[in-house]
Coordinates of C-alpha atoms and ligand atoms in Angstrom, one line a residue:
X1 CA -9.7 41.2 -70.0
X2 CA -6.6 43.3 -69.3
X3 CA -6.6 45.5 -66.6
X4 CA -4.7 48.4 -66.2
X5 CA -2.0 49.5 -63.6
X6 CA -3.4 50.1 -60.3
X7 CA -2.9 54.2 -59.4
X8 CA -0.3 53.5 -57.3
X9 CA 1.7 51.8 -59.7
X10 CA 1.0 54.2 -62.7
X11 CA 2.2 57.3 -60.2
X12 CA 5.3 55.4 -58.7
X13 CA 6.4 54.6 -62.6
X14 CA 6.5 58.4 -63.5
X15 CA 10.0 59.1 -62.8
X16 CA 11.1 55.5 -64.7
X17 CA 8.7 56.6 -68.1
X18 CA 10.3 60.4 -68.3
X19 CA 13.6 58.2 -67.7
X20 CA 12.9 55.6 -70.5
X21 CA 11.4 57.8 -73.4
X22 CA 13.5 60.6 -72.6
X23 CA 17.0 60.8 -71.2
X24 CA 17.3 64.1 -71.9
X25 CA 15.1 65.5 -70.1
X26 CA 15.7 62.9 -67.0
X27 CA 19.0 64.3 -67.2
X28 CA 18.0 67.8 -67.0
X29 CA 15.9 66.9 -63.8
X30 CA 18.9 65.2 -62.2
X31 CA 21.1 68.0 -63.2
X32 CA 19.1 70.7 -61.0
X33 CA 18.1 68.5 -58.6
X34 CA 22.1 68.3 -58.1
X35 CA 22.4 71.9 -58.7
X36 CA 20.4 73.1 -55.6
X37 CA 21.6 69.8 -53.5
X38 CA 25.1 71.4 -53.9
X39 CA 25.2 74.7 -54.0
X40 CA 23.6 77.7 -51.3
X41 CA 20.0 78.7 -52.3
X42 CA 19.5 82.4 -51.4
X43 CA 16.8 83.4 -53.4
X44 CA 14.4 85.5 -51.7
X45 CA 11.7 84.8 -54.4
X46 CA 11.9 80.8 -54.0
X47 CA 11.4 78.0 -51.9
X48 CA 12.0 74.5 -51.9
X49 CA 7.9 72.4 -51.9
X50 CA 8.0 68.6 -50.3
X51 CA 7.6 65.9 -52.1
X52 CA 4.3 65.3 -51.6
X53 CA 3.3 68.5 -53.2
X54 CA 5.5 67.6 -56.2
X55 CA 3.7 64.4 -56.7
X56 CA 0.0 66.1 -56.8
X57 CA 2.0 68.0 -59.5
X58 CA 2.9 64.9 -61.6
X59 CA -0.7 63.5 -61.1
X60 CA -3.2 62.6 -63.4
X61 CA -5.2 65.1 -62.3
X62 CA -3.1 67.3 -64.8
X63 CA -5.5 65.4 -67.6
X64 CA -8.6 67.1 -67.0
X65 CA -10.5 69.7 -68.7
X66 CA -13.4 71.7 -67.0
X67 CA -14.2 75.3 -67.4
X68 CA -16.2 77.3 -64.3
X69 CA -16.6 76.4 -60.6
X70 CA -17.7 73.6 -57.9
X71 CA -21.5 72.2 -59.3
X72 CA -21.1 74.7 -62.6
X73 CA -19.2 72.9 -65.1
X74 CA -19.0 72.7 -69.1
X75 CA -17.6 69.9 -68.8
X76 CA -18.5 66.1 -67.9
X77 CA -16.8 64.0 -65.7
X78 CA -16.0 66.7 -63.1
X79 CA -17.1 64.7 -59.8
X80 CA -13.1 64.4 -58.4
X81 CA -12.3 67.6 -59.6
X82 CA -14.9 69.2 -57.9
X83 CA -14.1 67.6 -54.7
X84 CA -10.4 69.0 -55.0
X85 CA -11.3 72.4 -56.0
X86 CA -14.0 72.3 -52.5
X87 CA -10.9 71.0 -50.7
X88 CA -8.4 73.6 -51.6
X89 CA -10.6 76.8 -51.1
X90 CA -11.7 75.7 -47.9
X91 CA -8.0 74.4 -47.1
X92 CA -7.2 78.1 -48.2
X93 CA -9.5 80.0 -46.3
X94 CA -8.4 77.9 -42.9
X95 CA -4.9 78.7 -44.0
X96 CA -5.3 82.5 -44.5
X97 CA -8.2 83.1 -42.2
X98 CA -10.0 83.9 -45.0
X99 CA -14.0 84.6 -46.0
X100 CA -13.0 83.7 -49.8
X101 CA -10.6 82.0 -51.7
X102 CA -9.8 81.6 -55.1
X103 CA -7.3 78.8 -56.3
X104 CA -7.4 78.7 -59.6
X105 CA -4.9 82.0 -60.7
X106 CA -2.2 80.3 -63.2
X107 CA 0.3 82.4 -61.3
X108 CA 0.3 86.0 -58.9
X109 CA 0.5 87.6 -62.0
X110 CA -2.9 86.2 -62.9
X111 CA -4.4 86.6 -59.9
X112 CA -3.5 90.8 -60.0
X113 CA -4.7 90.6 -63.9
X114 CA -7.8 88.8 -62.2
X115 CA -8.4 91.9 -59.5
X116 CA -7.2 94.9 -61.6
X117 CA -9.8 93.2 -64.0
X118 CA -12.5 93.1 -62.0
X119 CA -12.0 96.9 -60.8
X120 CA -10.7 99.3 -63.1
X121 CA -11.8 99.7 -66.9
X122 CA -9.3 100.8 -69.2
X123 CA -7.8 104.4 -68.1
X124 CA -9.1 104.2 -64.5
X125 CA -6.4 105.4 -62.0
X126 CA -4.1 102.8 -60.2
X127 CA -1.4 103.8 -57.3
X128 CA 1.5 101.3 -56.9
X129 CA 4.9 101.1 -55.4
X130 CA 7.1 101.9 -58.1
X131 CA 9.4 99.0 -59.4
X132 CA 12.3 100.2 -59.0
X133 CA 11.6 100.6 -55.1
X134 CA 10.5 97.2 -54.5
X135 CA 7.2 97.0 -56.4
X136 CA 6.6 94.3 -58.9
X137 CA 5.6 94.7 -62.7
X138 CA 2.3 93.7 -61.8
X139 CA 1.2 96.9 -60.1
X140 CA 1.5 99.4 -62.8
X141 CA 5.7 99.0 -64.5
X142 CA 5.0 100.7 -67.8
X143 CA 6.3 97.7 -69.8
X144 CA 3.5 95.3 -67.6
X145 CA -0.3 95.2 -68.9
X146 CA -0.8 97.3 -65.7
X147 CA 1.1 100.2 -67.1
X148 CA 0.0 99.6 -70.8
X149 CA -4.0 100.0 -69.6
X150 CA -4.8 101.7 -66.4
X151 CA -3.1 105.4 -65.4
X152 CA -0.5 104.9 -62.9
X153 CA 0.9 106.3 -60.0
X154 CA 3.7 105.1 -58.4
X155 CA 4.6 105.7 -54.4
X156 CA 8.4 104.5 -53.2
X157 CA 10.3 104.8 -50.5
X158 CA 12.0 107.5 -48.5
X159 CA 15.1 108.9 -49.8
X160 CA 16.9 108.8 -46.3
X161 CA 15.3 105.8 -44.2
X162 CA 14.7 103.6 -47.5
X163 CA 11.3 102.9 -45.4
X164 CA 7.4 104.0 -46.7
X165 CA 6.2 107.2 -45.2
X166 CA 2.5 106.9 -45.1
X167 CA 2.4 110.7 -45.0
X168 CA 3.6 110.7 -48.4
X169 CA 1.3 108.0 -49.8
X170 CA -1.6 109.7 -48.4
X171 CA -0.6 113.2 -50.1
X172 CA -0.2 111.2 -53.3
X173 CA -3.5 109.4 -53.0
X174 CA -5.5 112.1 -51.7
X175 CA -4.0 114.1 -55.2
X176 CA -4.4 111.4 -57.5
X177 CA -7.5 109.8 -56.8
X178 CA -7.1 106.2 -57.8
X179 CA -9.9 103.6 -58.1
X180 CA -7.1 101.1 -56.5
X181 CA -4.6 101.3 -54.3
X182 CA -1.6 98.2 -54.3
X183 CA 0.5 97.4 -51.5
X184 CA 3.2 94.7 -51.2
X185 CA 6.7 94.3 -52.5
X186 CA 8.9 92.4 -54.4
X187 CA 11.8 94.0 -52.5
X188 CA 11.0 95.6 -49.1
X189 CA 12.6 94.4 -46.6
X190 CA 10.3 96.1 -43.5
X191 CA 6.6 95.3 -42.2
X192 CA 3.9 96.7 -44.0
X193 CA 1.3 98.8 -42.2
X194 CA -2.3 97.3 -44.1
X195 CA -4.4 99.3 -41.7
X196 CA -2.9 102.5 -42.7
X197 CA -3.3 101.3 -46.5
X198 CA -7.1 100.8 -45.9
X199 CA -7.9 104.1 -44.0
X200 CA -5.8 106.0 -47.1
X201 CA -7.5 103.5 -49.8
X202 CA -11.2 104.7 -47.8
X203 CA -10.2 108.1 -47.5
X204 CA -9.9 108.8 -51.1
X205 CA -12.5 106.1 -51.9
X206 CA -9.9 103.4 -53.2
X207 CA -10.2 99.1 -53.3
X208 CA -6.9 97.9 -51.9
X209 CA -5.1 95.3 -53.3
X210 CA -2.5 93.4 -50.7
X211 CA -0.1 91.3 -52.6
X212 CA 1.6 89.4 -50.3
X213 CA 3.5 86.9 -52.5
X214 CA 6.7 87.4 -51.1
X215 CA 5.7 87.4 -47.1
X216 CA 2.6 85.4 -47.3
X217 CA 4.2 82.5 -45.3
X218 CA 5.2 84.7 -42.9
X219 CA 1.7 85.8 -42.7
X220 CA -0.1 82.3 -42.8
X221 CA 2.3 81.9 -39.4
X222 CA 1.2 85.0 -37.5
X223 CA 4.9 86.0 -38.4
X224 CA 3.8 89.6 -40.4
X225 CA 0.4 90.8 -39.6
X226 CA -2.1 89.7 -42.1
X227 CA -3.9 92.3 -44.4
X228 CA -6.9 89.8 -44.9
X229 CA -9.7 92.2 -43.2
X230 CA -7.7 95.2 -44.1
X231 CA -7.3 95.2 -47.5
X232 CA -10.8 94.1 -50.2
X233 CA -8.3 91.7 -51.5
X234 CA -5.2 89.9 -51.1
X235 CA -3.2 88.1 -53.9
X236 CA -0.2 85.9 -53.6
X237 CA 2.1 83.5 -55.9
X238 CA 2.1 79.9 -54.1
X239 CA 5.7 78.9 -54.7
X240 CA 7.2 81.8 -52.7
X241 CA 5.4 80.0 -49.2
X242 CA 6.7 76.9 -50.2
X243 CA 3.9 75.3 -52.4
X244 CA 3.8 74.7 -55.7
X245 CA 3.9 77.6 -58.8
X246 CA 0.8 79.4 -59.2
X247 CA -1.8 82.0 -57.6
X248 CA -3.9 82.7 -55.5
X249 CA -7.0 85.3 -54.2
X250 CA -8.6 86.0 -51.1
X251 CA -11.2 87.9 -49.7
X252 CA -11.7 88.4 -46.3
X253 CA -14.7 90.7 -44.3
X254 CA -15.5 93.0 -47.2
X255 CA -15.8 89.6 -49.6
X256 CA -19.8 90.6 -50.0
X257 CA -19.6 94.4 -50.3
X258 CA -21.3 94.8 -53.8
X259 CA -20.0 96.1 -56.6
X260 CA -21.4 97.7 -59.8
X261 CA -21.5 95.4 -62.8
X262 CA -23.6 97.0 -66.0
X263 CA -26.5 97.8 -64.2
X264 CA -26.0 95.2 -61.5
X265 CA -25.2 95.3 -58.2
X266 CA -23.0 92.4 -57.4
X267 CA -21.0 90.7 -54.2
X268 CA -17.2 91.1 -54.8
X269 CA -16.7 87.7 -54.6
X270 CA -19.2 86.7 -56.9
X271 CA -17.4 89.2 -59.5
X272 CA -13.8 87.9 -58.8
X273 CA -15.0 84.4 -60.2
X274 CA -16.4 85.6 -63.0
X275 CA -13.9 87.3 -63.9
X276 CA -11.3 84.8 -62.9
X277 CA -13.6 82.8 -65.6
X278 CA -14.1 83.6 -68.6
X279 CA -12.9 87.0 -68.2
X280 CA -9.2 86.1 -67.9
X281 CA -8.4 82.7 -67.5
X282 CA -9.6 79.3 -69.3
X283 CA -9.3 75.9 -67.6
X284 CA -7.7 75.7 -64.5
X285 CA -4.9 73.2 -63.4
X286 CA -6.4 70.5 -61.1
X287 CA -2.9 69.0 -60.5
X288 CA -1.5 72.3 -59.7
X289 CA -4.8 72.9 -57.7
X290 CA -4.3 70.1 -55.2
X291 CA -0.5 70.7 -54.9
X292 CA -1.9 74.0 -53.6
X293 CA -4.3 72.2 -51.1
X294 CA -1.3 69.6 -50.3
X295 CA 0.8 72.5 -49.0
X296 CA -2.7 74.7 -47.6
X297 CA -2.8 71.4 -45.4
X298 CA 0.9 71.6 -44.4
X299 CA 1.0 75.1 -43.2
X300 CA -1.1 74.1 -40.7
X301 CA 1.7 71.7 -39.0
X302 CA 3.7 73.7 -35.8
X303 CA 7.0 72.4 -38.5
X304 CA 5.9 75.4 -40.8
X305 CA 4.4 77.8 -38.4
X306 CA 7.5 77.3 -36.3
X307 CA 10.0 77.9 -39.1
X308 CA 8.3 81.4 -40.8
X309 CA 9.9 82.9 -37.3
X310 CA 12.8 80.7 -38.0
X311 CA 13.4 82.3 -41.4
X312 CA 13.1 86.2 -39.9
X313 CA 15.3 85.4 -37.0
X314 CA 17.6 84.0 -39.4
X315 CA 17.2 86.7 -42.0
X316 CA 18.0 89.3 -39.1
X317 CA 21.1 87.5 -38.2
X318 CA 22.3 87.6 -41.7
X319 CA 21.7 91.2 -41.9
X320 CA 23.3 91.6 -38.4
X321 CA 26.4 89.7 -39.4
X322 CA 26.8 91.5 -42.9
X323 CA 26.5 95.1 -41.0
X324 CA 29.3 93.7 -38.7
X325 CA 31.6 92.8 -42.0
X326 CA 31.1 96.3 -43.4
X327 CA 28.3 96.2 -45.6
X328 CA 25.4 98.8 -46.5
X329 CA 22.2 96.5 -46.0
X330 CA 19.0 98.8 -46.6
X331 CA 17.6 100.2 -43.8
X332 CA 19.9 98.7 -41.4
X333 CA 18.3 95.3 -41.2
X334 CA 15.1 93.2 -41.7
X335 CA 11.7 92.5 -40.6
X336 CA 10.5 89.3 -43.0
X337 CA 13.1 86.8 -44.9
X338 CA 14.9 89.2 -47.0
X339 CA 18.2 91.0 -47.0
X340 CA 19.1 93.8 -49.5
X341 CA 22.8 94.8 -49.6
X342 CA 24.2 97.5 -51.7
X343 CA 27.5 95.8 -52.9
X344 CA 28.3 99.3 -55.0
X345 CA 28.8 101.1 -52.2
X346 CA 31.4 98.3 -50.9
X347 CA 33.9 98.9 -53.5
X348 CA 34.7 100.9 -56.4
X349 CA 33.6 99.1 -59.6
X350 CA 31.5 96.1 -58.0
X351 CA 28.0 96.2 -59.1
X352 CA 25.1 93.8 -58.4
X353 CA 25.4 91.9 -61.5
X354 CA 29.1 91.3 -60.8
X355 CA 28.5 90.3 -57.3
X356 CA 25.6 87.7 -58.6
X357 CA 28.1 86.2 -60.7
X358 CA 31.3 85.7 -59.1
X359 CA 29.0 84.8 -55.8
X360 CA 27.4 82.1 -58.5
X361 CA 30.7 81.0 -59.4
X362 CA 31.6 80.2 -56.0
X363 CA 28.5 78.1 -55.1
X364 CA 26.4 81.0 -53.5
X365 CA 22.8 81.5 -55.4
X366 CA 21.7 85.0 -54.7
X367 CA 19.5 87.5 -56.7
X368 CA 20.9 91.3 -58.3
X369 CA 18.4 94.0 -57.7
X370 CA 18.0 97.6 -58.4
X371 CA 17.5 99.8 -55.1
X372 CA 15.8 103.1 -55.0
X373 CA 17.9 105.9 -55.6
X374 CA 20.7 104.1 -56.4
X375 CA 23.9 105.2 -58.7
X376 CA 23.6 104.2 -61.9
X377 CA 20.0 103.6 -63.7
X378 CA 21.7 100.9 -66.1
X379 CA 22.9 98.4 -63.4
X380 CA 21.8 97.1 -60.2
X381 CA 23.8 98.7 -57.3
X382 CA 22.6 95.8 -55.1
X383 CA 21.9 91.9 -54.3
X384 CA 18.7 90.5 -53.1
X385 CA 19.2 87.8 -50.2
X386 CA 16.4 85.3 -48.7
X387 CA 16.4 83.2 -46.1
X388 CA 13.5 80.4 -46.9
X389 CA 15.6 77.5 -48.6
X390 CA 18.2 77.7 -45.9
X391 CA 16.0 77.8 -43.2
X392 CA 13.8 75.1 -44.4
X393 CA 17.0 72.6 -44.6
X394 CA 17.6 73.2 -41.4
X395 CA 20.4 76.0 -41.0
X396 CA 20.2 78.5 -38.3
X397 CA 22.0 81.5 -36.5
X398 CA 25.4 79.6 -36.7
X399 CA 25.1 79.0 -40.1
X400 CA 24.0 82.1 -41.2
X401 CA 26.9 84.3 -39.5
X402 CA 29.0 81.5 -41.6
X403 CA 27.2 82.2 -44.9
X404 CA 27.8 86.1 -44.4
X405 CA 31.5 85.2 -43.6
X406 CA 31.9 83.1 -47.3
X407 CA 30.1 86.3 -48.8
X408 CA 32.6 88.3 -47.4
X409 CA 35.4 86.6 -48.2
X410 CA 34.2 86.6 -52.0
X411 CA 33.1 90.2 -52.3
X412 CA 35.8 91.4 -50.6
X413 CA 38.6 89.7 -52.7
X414 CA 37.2 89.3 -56.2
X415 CA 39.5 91.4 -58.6
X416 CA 37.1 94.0 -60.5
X417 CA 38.1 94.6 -63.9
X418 CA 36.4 96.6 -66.5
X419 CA 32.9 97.0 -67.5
X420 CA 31.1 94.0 -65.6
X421 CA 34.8 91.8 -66.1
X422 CA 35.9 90.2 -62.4
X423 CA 38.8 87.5 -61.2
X424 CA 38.9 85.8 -58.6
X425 CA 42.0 85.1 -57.6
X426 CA 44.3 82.2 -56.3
X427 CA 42.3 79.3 -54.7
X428 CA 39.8 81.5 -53.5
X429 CA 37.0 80.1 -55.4
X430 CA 38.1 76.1 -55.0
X431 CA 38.0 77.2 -50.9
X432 CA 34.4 78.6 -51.0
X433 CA 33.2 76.3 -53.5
X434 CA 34.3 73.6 -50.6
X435 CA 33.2 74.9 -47.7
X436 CA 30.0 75.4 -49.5
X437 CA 29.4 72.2 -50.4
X438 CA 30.5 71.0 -47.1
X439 CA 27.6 73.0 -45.7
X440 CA 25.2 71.9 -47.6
X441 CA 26.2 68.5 -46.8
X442 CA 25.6 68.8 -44.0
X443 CA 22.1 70.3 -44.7
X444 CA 20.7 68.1 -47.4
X445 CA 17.7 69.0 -49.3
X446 CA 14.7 68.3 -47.3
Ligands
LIG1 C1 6.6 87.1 -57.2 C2 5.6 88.2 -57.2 C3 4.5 88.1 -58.0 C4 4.4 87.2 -59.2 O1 4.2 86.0 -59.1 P1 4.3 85.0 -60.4 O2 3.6 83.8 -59.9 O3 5.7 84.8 -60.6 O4 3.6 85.7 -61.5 C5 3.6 89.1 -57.9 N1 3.7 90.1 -56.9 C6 4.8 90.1 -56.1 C7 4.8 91.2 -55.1 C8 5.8 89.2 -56.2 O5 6.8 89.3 -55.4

């Protein structure tokens, strides 16, 4: 009788299979992996998972189908999958602090299609922070499914301070009357207040939505307050903490406040997983699943509570050290891992594409954004800087006043030509591609 490989041979041969059947795309694996070994990753929207979580990813848990939740299944053969779905909600909940937990959002898109789902019908009212102030798509842009649907309302921030004034939100609330209220940001670079959220959101009679997806690290660690018991849900994307792609939904104190379904009075929790499935998802992703447990179980380690300080105090230093070369960074600064810099008001002509490009060129991965009230609606005055990756490999305060100084050196010196055209001149871009990869070096991928 033949017997088959033994698991640990059939998932140590997954790199040499993709290798043998297909060079192409073994290539294109080697290729990034090389890509982010050798160059600076800034991205404020990614992070860099361990290897364990990547091998949960390329598990054979990818292979199977179920529909539903723990005990209610479609599907046979569920008894390991429903052990790793019990695994990562309660891994979640220890993580987050959290009554309820949801694992199976496809991505923090999802898991706001999941929420706005559950809440609104079509046409009810919907107050988000407008996307051109830091919101994201998801909470109402008018080319999203948010926008298409519900009636939106959009709050930003304050012309002069580039900070939210609650004052104003309130106003606009207590005017507008939404059935939900969404807080969280794609690009804000402050603390959000979630207690002032809730008492506007139960003034005018409002569920509030906390997405967190771009601090919720920071929040796991104690590092931004936590809206869990504030807001009646909380959503986040999984990559951006440093797990794998994907969603997530929690609940925290108000988890079994009912709410009206038909005629129906139903706990909020109980209507988030219906909804979840069949209203907007199908079969979930068991392998993606337990990568999301694998890194739940790793942000309980002092390693990552230690480091979500380690990325603000690095992210402030950046800021600090950009101010000192000349640079308008909104609102002066930084509370969590991000650093927005308007590089149009640097110089005449530079413009956030530009700078993402020539910085690019030069070995330094960083993201343009559009800031509120900025110059020009066509192109991004600014550039969006995080401080995750870095700060993960192991860079800190040193390094981080060096990064500002190879920014400088680029933005400052790059020849602007016309209409989104830039040089950079004489060895310039040799000398920061060097020292970049020099740096890096000496900060290898961890
Ligand atoms: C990144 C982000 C998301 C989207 O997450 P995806 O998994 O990419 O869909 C949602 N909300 C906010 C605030 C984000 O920053």
């Amino acid at each position: 009788m033949l017997e088959g490989l033994s698991s640990q041979e059939y998932h140590q041969a997954i790199l040499d299979a993709l290798k043998e059947t297909d060079g192409q795309f073994y290539q294109l694996l080697t290729r990034e992996y090389d890509r982010r070994q050798k160059t600076l990753q800034l991205g404020a929207a990614e992070n860099q998972c361990s290897q364990a979580v990547l091998a949960a990813l390329g598990s054979v848990l990818q292979n199977k189908t179920a529909e539903g939740f723990v005990g209610a299944r479609m599907h046979g053969g569920c008894e390991v999958v429903d052990d790793v779905e019990g695994a990562a909600v309660s891994r979640a909940e220890e993580t987050f602090g959290a009554q309820y937990a949801n694992v199976q959002p496809h991505s923090g898109t999802q898991a706001n299609q999941i929420v706005l789902t559950a809440v609104l019908e079509k046409g009810d009212r919907l107050l988000g922070m407008a996307i051109g102030h830091g919101g994201h798509y998801s909470h109402g842009a008018s080319n999203s499914f948010t926008g298409k649907f519900f009636e939106v309302e959009n709050y930003g921030v304050d012309g002069d301070t580039f900070v939210l004034d609650y004052d104003v939100i309130r106003d606009k609330a207590i005017k507008f009357k939404p059935k939900l209220i969404i807080c969280g940001a794609s690009a804000y670079p402050r603390t959000l207040d979630f207690k002032r959220f809730r008492e506007i959101a139960d003034e005018v009679g409002a569920y509030l939505l906390a997405d967190i997806s771009h601090i919720s690290g920071l929040v796991i660690a104690g590092a931004h307050p936590s809206p869990i018991d504030f807001a009646h849900f909380t959503t986040t994307s999984t990559y951006k903490p440093g797990g794998p792609r994907g969603g997530l939904i929690l609940m925290g104190k108000d988890y079994v406040r009912k709410i009206k379904v038909g005629t129906k009075d139903v706990p909020l929790w109980e209507h988030i997983d219906e909804v979840t499935f069949p209203g907007v998802q199908g079969t979930p992703y068991f392998n993606n699943m337990a990568a999301k447990a694998v890194f739940f179980k790793e942000t309980l380690s002092d390693e990552y509570r230690g480091r979500q300080f380690k990325i603000v105090e690095n992210a402030k230093r950046l800021a600090g050290s950009l101010v000192d070369f000349g640079y308008d960074v909104v609102t002066g600064g930084t509370d969590n891992h991000m650093v927005l810099v308007n590089v149009a008001k640097l110089r005449e002509g530079l413009t956030g594409p530009t700078a993402q490009k020539c910085l690019e060129e030069c070995g330094i991965v960083v993201d343009m954004i559009h800031l509120p009230y900025e110059s020009r609606a066509a192109v991004a005055d600014g550039i969006r800087l995080g401080t995750p990756i870095v700060t993960k490999n192991g860079m800190g305060s040193e390094e981080m006043e060096g990064i500002a100084a190879l920014i400088d050196a680029v933005l400052k010196r790059v020849e602007v030509v016309s209409d989104g055209g830039y040089r950079i001149g004489g060895s310039l871009k040799e000398q920061t591609q060097g020292k970049v990869k020099d740096l890096c070096g000496r900060f290898p991928l961890r």
